[in-house]
Amino acid sequence: KAGVTQTPRYLIKTRGQQVTLSCSPISGHRSVSWYQQTPGQGLQFLFEYFSETQRNKGNFPGRFSGRQFSNSRSEMNVSTLELGDSALYLCASSILFGTLNEQFFGPGTRLTVL
Amino acid sequence: GENVEQHPSTLSVQEGDSAVIKCTYSDSASNYFPWYKQELGKRPQLIIDIRSNVGEKKDQRIAVTLNKTAKHFSLHITETQPEDSAVYFCAASIPGGGADGLTFGKGTHLIIQP
């Protein structure tokens, strides 16, 4: 079974731009969660989608948004990029809703904001 | 929201010795505690998890203990090997995921000295 995939793997943007990241979960997994990983803050939860609905949201500004499609693929969007948004963005999929189930992480998208 | 503290931030042990990483959590409603291993440049991978109705769980050289009263849980690695070198993250989750999703500790960089 193919693992979680994320595209693109690397992105370089400038301040003020917007960016869209994509995540394809493991086949059969209906839940997708997004995390931001930085050296200073570690892994921080952004949001979780299940059955095309956002179920949980972390403490991030409204510039961070996402959506999930009927095939469970998910996208994350960051608008008006700031230097502090530079990070590794990881998505994770699980079979069921809620983070009580094992989450399988993708390889991440490394975003650099200049 | 949930807060997870992880110690130490760096741990260096001789090959063959044991390593112990400790985490505390703040929300007594948390009942799922996974541990992830992240090798340099790779995605986090689940190595073991424990649920609040279990006090200890073991998988070969890895064990996790949970003390719900004290709200802390620990990872024990015995007979450490060079391939155990990585960053280890603990996490906590409340039923239904909650607004915090999976809350991670800041990570422990485990170094196995030959």
PDB file of C-alpha atoms in Angstrom:
ATOM      1  CA  LYS A   1       0.000   0.000   0.000  1.00  0.00           C
ATOM      2  CA  ALA A   2       1.434   3.382  -0.977  1.00  0.00           C
ATOM      3  CA  GLY A   3       2.241   5.740   1.855  1.00  0.00           C
ATOM      4  CA  VAL A   4       1.182   9.328   2.391  1.00  0.00           C
ATOM      5  CA  THR A   5       2.451  11.602  -0.343  1.00  0.00           C
ATOM      6  CA  GLN A   6       2.891  15.358  -0.337  1.00  0.00           C
ATOM      7  CA  THR A   7       3.557  17.769  -3.155  1.00  0.00           C
ATOM      8  CA  PRO A   8       5.560  19.755  -3.745  1.00  0.00           C
ATOM      9  CA  ARG A   9       8.467  18.650  -1.579  1.00  0.00           C
ATOM     10  CA  TYR A  10      10.151  22.059  -1.632  1.00  0.00           C
ATOM     11  CA  LEU A  11       8.834  25.568  -2.155  1.00  0.00           C
ATOM     12  CA  ILE A  12      10.407  28.994  -2.105  1.00  0.00           C
ATOM     13  CA  LYS A  13       8.096  31.987  -1.886  1.00  0.00           C
ATOM     14  CA  THR A  14       8.375  35.647  -1.000  1.00  0.00           C
ATOM     15  CA  ARG A  15       6.542  37.558   1.681  1.00  0.00           C
ATOM     16  CA  GLY A  16       2.974  38.427   0.798  1.00  0.00           C
ATOM     17  CA  GLN A  17       2.510  35.569  -1.639  1.00  0.00           C
ATOM     18  CA  GLN A  18       0.205  32.648  -1.064  1.00  0.00           C
ATOM     19  CA  VAL A  19       0.902  28.947  -1.319  1.00  0.00           C
ATOM     20  CA  THR A  20      -1.069  25.713  -1.674  1.00  0.00           C
ATOM     21  CA  LEU A  21       0.259  22.392  -0.443  1.00  0.00           C
ATOM     22  CA  SER A  22      -1.227  19.024  -1.310  1.00  0.00           C
ATOM     23  CA  CYS A  23      -1.504  15.766   0.608  1.00  0.00           C
ATOM     24  CA  SER A  24      -2.699  12.371  -0.605  1.00  0.00           C
ATOM     25  CA  PRO A  25      -3.508   9.991   2.253  1.00  0.00           C
ATOM     26  CA  ILE A  26      -3.043   6.260   2.333  1.00  0.00           C
ATOM     27  CA  SER A  27      -5.771   4.536   0.357  1.00  0.00           C
ATOM     28  CA  GLY A  28      -8.763   3.952   2.626  1.00  0.00           C
ATOM     29  CA  HIS A  29      -7.764   6.597   5.156  1.00  0.00           C
ATOM     30  CA  ARG A  30     -10.401   9.256   5.582  1.00  0.00           C
ATOM     31  CA  SER A  31      -8.749  11.565   8.084  1.00  0.00           C
ATOM     32  CA  VAL A  32      -5.996  14.026   7.212  1.00  0.00           C
ATOM     33  CA  SER A  33      -4.227  16.204   9.760  1.00  0.00           C
ATOM     34  CA  TRP A  34      -1.740  18.959   9.082  1.00  0.00           C
ATOM     35  CA  TYR A  35       1.211  19.975  11.262  1.00  0.00           C
ATOM     36  CA  GLN A  36       3.839  22.685  11.139  1.00  0.00           C
ATOM     37  CA  GLN A  37       7.344  21.681  12.221  1.00  0.00           C
ATOM     38  CA  THR A  38       9.951  24.295  13.138  1.00  0.00           C
ATOM     39  CA  PRO A  39      13.166  23.987  15.173  1.00  0.00           C
ATOM     40  CA  GLY A  40      11.879  26.385  17.816  1.00  0.00           C
ATOM     41  CA  GLN A  41       8.263  25.270  18.222  1.00  0.00           C
ATOM     42  CA  GLY A  42       8.497  21.616  17.280  1.00  0.00           C
ATOM     43  CA  LEU A  43       5.425  19.946  15.802  1.00  0.00           C
ATOM     44  CA  GLN A  44       2.276  22.027  16.038  1.00  0.00           C
ATOM     45  CA  PHE A  45      -1.208  20.930  15.033  1.00  0.00           C
ATOM     46  CA  LEU A  46      -2.878  23.000  12.322  1.00  0.00           C
ATOM     47  CA  PHE A  47      -6.152  21.224  11.546  1.00  0.00           C
ATOM     48  CA  GLU A  48      -7.812  17.903  10.864  1.00  0.00           C
ATOM     49  CA  TYR A  49     -10.220  17.003   8.092  1.00  0.00           C
ATOM     50  CA  PHE A  50     -12.552  14.052   7.949  1.00  0.00           C
ATOM     51  CA  SER A  51     -15.170  13.395   5.302  1.00  0.00           C
ATOM     52  CA  GLU A  52     -14.504  16.772   3.694  1.00  0.00           C
ATOM     53  CA  THR A  53     -15.202  18.627   6.955  1.00  0.00           C
ATOM     54  CA  GLN A  54     -12.767  20.388   9.235  1.00  0.00           C
ATOM     55  CA  ARG A  55     -13.152  18.669  12.598  1.00  0.00           C
ATOM     56  CA  ASN A  56     -10.449  20.312  14.651  1.00  0.00           C
ATOM     57  CA  LYS A  57      -8.345  23.420  14.352  1.00  0.00           C
ATOM     58  CA  GLY A  58      -5.180  24.419  16.144  1.00  0.00           C
ATOM     59  CA  ASN A  59      -4.105  27.846  17.289  1.00  0.00           C
ATOM     60  CA  PHE A  60      -3.038  29.352  13.974  1.00  0.00           C
ATOM     61  CA  PRO A  61      -4.237  32.570  12.300  1.00  0.00           C
ATOM     62  CA  GLY A  62      -6.921  32.571   9.645  1.00  0.00           C
ATOM     63  CA  ARG A  63      -4.250  32.875   6.940  1.00  0.00           C
ATOM     64  CA  PHE A  64      -3.912  29.119   7.305  1.00  0.00           C
ATOM     65  CA  SER A  65      -6.788  27.226   5.752  1.00  0.00           C
ATOM     66  CA  GLY A  66      -7.451  23.870   4.223  1.00  0.00           C
ATOM     67  CA  ARG A  67      -9.936  21.638   2.562  1.00  0.00           C
ATOM     68  CA  GLN A  68     -10.524  17.994   1.821  1.00  0.00           C
ATOM     69  CA  PHE A  69     -11.922  16.480  -1.321  1.00  0.00           C
ATOM     70  CA  SER A  70     -14.278  13.540  -1.759  1.00  0.00           C
ATOM     71  CA  ASN A  71     -11.314  11.236  -2.473  1.00  0.00           C
ATOM     72  CA  SER A  72      -9.822  12.277   0.924  1.00  0.00           C
ATOM     73  CA  ARG A  73      -6.986  14.234  -0.670  1.00  0.00           C
ATOM     74  CA  SER A  74      -6.367  17.445   1.209  1.00  0.00           C
ATOM     75  CA  GLU A  75      -4.900  20.823   0.441  1.00  0.00           C
ATOM     76  CA  MET A  76      -3.559  23.451   2.767  1.00  0.00           C
ATOM     77  CA  ASN A  77      -3.375  27.112   1.846  1.00  0.00           C
ATOM     78  CA  VAL A  78      -1.369  29.878   3.453  1.00  0.00           C
ATOM     79  CA  SER A  79      -2.127  33.414   2.331  1.00  0.00           C
ATOM     80  CA  THR A  80      -0.069  36.576   2.798  1.00  0.00           C
ATOM     81  CA  LEU A  81       3.061  34.645   3.659  1.00  0.00           C
ATOM     82  CA  GLU A  82       5.313  35.867   6.464  1.00  0.00           C
ATOM     83  CA  LEU A  83       8.959  35.027   7.138  1.00  0.00           C
ATOM     84  CA  GLY A  84       7.853  33.066  10.193  1.00  0.00           C
ATOM     85  CA  ASP A  85       5.842  30.689   8.026  1.00  0.00           C
ATOM     86  CA  SER A  86       9.071  29.056   6.863  1.00  0.00           C
ATOM     87  CA  ALA A  87       8.767  25.499   8.129  1.00  0.00           C
ATOM     88  CA  LEU A  88       8.309  21.868   7.248  1.00  0.00           C
ATOM     89  CA  TYR A  89       4.607  21.189   6.745  1.00  0.00           C
ATOM     90  CA  LEU A  90       3.629  17.618   7.444  1.00  0.00           C
ATOM     91  CA  CYS A  91       0.360  15.925   6.792  1.00  0.00           C
ATOM     92  CA  ALA A  92      -0.702  12.686   8.425  1.00  0.00           C
ATOM     93  CA  SER A  93      -3.510  10.325   7.595  1.00  0.00           C
ATOM     94  CA  SER A  94      -5.435   7.862   9.709  1.00  0.00           C
ATOM     95  CA  ILE A  95      -8.295   5.517   9.086  1.00  0.00           C
ATOM     96  CA  LEU A  96     -10.771   7.168  11.395  1.00  0.00           C
ATOM     97  CA  PHE A  97     -11.541  10.617  12.684  1.00  0.00           C
ATOM     98  CA  GLY A  98      -9.759  11.794  15.783  1.00  0.00           C
ATOM     99  CA  THR A  99      -6.149  11.502  16.757  1.00  0.00           C
ATOM    100  CA  LEU A 100      -6.652   8.384  18.864  1.00  0.00           C
ATOM    101  CA  ASN A 101      -5.734   6.343  15.851  1.00  0.00           C
ATOM    102  CA  GLU A 102      -2.243   5.810  14.507  1.00  0.00           C
ATOM    103  CA  GLN A 103      -1.278   8.635  12.217  1.00  0.00           C
ATOM    104  CA  PHE A 104       0.981   8.014   9.240  1.00  0.00           C
ATOM    105  CA  PHE A 105       3.053  10.986   8.211  1.00  0.00           C
ATOM    106  CA  GLY A 106       3.987  12.134   4.748  1.00  0.00           C
ATOM    107  CA  PRO A 107       7.517  13.284   3.843  1.00  0.00           C
ATOM    108  CA  GLY A 108       6.564  16.922   4.262  1.00  0.00           C
ATOM    109  CA  THR A 109       6.785  20.082   2.192  1.00  0.00           C
ATOM    110  CA  ARG A 110       9.702  22.353   3.052  1.00  0.00           C
ATOM    111  CA  LEU A 111       8.471  25.950   2.652  1.00  0.00           C
ATOM    112  CA  THR A 112      10.980  28.790   2.634  1.00  0.00           C
ATOM    113  CA  VAL A 113       9.670  32.355   2.721  1.00  0.00           C
ATOM    114  CA  LEU A 114      12.138  35.045   1.627  1.00  0.00           C
TER     115      LEU A 114
ATOM    116  CA  GLY B   1      -5.443  23.322  25.850  1.00  0.00           C
ATOM    117  CA  GLU B   2      -3.137  20.389  26.327  1.00  0.00           C
ATOM    118  CA  ASN B   3       0.537  21.044  27.078  1.00  0.00           C
ATOM    119  CA  VAL B   4       3.231  18.375  26.804  1.00  0.00           C
ATOM    120  CA  GLU B   5       6.681  18.810  28.328  1.00  0.00           C
ATOM    121  CA  GLN B   6       9.497  16.495  27.230  1.00  0.00           C
ATOM    122  CA  HIS B   7      12.900  15.905  28.846  1.00  0.00           C
ATOM    123  CA  PRO B   8      15.759  15.813  28.189  1.00  0.00           C
ATOM    124  CA  SER B   9      16.156  17.765  24.961  1.00  0.00           C
ATOM    125  CA  THR B  10      19.383  15.883  24.207  1.00  0.00           C
ATOM    126  CA  LEU B  11      20.428  12.474  25.500  1.00  0.00           C
ATOM    127  CA  SER B  12      23.745  10.805  24.797  1.00  0.00           C
ATOM    128  CA  VAL B  13      24.242   7.161  25.799  1.00  0.00           C
ATOM    129  CA  GLN B  14      26.817   4.487  25.113  1.00  0.00           C
ATOM    130  CA  GLU B  15      25.845   1.790  22.657  1.00  0.00           C
ATOM    131  CA  GLY B  16      24.302  -1.084  24.570  1.00  0.00           C
ATOM    132  CA  ASP B  17      23.119   1.084  27.460  1.00  0.00           C
ATOM    133  CA  SER B  18      19.499   2.053  28.132  1.00  0.00           C
ATOM    134  CA  ALA B  19      17.855   5.377  27.323  1.00  0.00           C
ATOM    135  CA  VAL B  20      14.859   6.910  29.068  1.00  0.00           C
ATOM    136  CA  ILE B  21      12.850   9.886  27.821  1.00  0.00           C
ATOM    137  CA  LYS B  22      10.157  11.430  29.998  1.00  0.00           C
ATOM    138  CA  CYS B  23       7.048  13.441  29.201  1.00  0.00           C
ATOM    139  CA  THR B  24       4.394  15.129  31.283  1.00  0.00           C
ATOM    140  CA  TYR B  25       0.996  16.325  30.134  1.00  0.00           C
ATOM    141  CA  SER B  26      -1.483  18.790  31.558  1.00  0.00           C
ATOM    142  CA  ASP B  27      -4.964  17.672  30.478  1.00  0.00           C
ATOM    143  CA  SER B  28      -6.230  14.772  32.566  1.00  0.00           C
ATOM    144  CA  ALA B  29      -8.702  13.960  29.774  1.00  0.00           C
ATOM    145  CA  SER B  30      -5.861  12.847  27.492  1.00  0.00           C
ATOM    146  CA  ASN B  31      -5.947   9.121  26.954  1.00  0.00           C
ATOM    147  CA  TYR B  32      -3.735   8.321  23.965  1.00  0.00           C
ATOM    148  CA  PHE B  33       0.044   8.693  24.106  1.00  0.00           C
ATOM    149  CA  PRO B  34       2.068   7.849  20.992  1.00  0.00           C
ATOM    150  CA  TRP B  35       5.825   8.076  20.535  1.00  0.00           C
ATOM    151  CA  TYR B  36       7.326   9.013  17.191  1.00  0.00           C
ATOM    152  CA  LYS B  37      10.867   8.604  15.911  1.00  0.00           C
ATOM    153  CA  GLN B  38      12.184  11.034  13.313  1.00  0.00           C
ATOM    154  CA  GLU B  39      15.500  10.363  11.641  1.00  0.00           C
ATOM    155  CA  LEU B  40      17.330  13.243  10.017  1.00  0.00           C
ATOM    156  CA  GLY B  41      15.513  14.392   6.901  1.00  0.00           C
ATOM    157  CA  LYS B  42      12.785  11.801   7.259  1.00  0.00           C
ATOM    158  CA  ARG B  43       9.165  11.759   8.337  1.00  0.00           C
ATOM    159  CA  PRO B  44       8.080  10.968  11.919  1.00  0.00           C
ATOM    160  CA  GLN B  45       7.181   7.312  12.361  1.00  0.00           C
ATOM    161  CA  LEU B  46       5.157   5.783  15.156  1.00  0.00           C
ATOM    162  CA  ILE B  47       7.252   3.392  17.234  1.00  0.00           C
ATOM    163  CA  ILE B  48       4.906   2.634  20.102  1.00  0.00           C
ATOM    164  CA  ASP B  49       1.751   3.996  21.689  1.00  0.00           C
ATOM    165  CA  ILE B  50      -0.207   3.500  24.877  1.00  0.00           C
ATOM    166  CA  ARG B  51      -3.756   4.177  25.900  1.00  0.00           C
ATOM    167  CA  SER B  52      -4.859   5.293  29.327  1.00  0.00           C
ATOM    168  CA  ASN B  53      -6.317   1.962  30.341  1.00  0.00           C
ATOM    169  CA  VAL B  54      -2.851   0.380  30.147  1.00  0.00           C
ATOM    170  CA  GLY B  55       0.064   1.127  32.490  1.00  0.00           C
ATOM    171  CA  GLU B  56       2.877  -0.382  30.458  1.00  0.00           C
ATOM    172  CA  LYS B  57       3.458  -1.679  26.955  1.00  0.00           C
ATOM    173  CA  LYS B  58       6.501  -3.362  25.504  1.00  0.00           C
ATOM    174  CA  ASP B  59       7.682  -4.110  21.984  1.00  0.00           C
ATOM    175  CA  GLN B  60      11.054  -5.846  21.832  1.00  0.00           C
ATOM    176  CA  ARG B  61      13.639  -3.278  23.030  1.00  0.00           C
ATOM    177  CA  ILE B  62      11.121  -0.473  23.410  1.00  0.00           C
ATOM    178  CA  ALA B  63       8.717   0.044  26.292  1.00  0.00           C
ATOM    179  CA  VAL B  64       6.406   2.822  27.381  1.00  0.00           C
ATOM    180  CA  THR B  65       5.042   3.383  30.878  1.00  0.00           C
ATOM    181  CA  LEU B  66       2.128   5.594  31.850  1.00  0.00           C
ATOM    182  CA  ASN B  67       1.267   7.087  35.225  1.00  0.00           C
ATOM    183  CA  LYS B  68      -2.139   8.741  34.907  1.00  0.00           C
ATOM    184  CA  THR B  69      -2.170   9.988  38.470  1.00  0.00           C
ATOM    185  CA  ALA B  70       1.051  11.902  37.994  1.00  0.00           C
ATOM    186  CA  LYS B  71       0.243  12.668  34.347  1.00  0.00           C
ATOM    187  CA  HIS B  72       3.529  11.453  32.982  1.00  0.00           C
ATOM    188  CA  PHE B  73       4.698   8.783  30.577  1.00  0.00           C
ATOM    189  CA  SER B  74       8.122   7.551  29.601  1.00  0.00           C
ATOM    190  CA  LEU B  75       9.887   5.797  26.738  1.00  0.00           C
ATOM    191  CA  HIS B  76      12.489   3.180  27.585  1.00  0.00           C
ATOM    192  CA  ILE B  77      14.932   1.843  25.004  1.00  0.00           C
ATOM    193  CA  THR B  78      17.163  -1.012  26.108  1.00  0.00           C
ATOM    194  CA  GLU B  79      20.357  -2.315  24.497  1.00  0.00           C
ATOM    195  CA  THR B  80      20.644   0.803  22.356  1.00  0.00           C
ATOM    196  CA  GLN B  81      22.060   0.489  18.852  1.00  0.00           C
ATOM    197  CA  PRO B  82      23.471   3.074  16.418  1.00  0.00           C
ATOM    198  CA  GLU B  83      20.242   3.008  14.403  1.00  0.00           C
ATOM    199  CA  ASP B  84      18.370   4.269  17.469  1.00  0.00           C
ATOM    200  CA  SER B  85      19.994   7.680  16.952  1.00  0.00           C
ATOM    201  CA  ALA B  86      17.163  10.062  16.031  1.00  0.00           C
ATOM    202  CA  VAL B  87      14.797  12.658  17.460  1.00  0.00           C
ATOM    203  CA  TYR B  88      11.996  11.170  19.536  1.00  0.00           C
ATOM    204  CA  PHE B  89       8.693  12.948  20.092  1.00  0.00           C
ATOM    205  CA  CYS B  90       6.053  12.126  22.654  1.00  0.00           C
ATOM    206  CA  ALA B  91       2.464  13.254  22.140  1.00  0.00           C
ATOM    207  CA  ALA B  92      -0.863  13.294  23.910  1.00  0.00           C
ATOM    208  CA  SER B  93      -4.397  13.319  22.588  1.00  0.00           C
ATOM    209  CA  ILE B  94      -7.803  13.718  24.180  1.00  0.00           C
ATOM    210  CA  PRO B  95     -10.882  11.725  23.154  1.00  0.00           C
ATOM    211  CA  GLY B  96     -12.358  12.836  19.862  1.00  0.00           C
ATOM    212  CA  GLY B  97      -9.201  14.702  18.993  1.00  0.00           C
ATOM    213  CA  GLY B  98     -10.216  17.958  20.532  1.00  0.00           C
ATOM    214  CA  ALA B  99      -9.123  21.371  19.381  1.00  0.00           C
ATOM    215  CA  ASP B 100      -5.496  20.508  19.993  1.00  0.00           C
ATOM    216  CA  GLY B 101      -5.330  17.394  17.871  1.00  0.00           C
ATOM    217  CA  LEU B 102      -2.146  15.591  18.792  1.00  0.00           C
ATOM    218  CA  THR B 103      -0.049  17.780  21.091  1.00  0.00           C
ATOM    219  CA  PHE B 104       3.657  17.006  20.767  1.00  0.00           C
ATOM    220  CA  GLY B 105       6.572  17.496  23.095  1.00  0.00           C
ATOM    221  CA  LYS B 106       9.541  19.476  21.759  1.00  0.00           C
ATOM    222  CA  GLY B 107      11.528  16.322  21.058  1.00  0.00           C
ATOM    223  CA  THR B 108      14.610  14.546  22.411  1.00  0.00           C
ATOM    224  CA  HIS B 109      17.700  14.165  20.295  1.00  0.00           C
ATOM    225  CA  LEU B 110      19.052  10.721  21.177  1.00  0.00           C
ATOM    226  CA  ILE B 111      22.703  10.164  20.351  1.00  0.00           C
ATOM    227  CA  ILE B 112      24.149   6.655  20.572  1.00  0.00           C
ATOM    228  CA  GLN B 113      27.901   6.773  21.176  1.00  0.00           C
ATOM    229  CA  PRO B 114      29.862   3.823  19.694  1.00  0.00           C
TER     230      PRO B 114
END
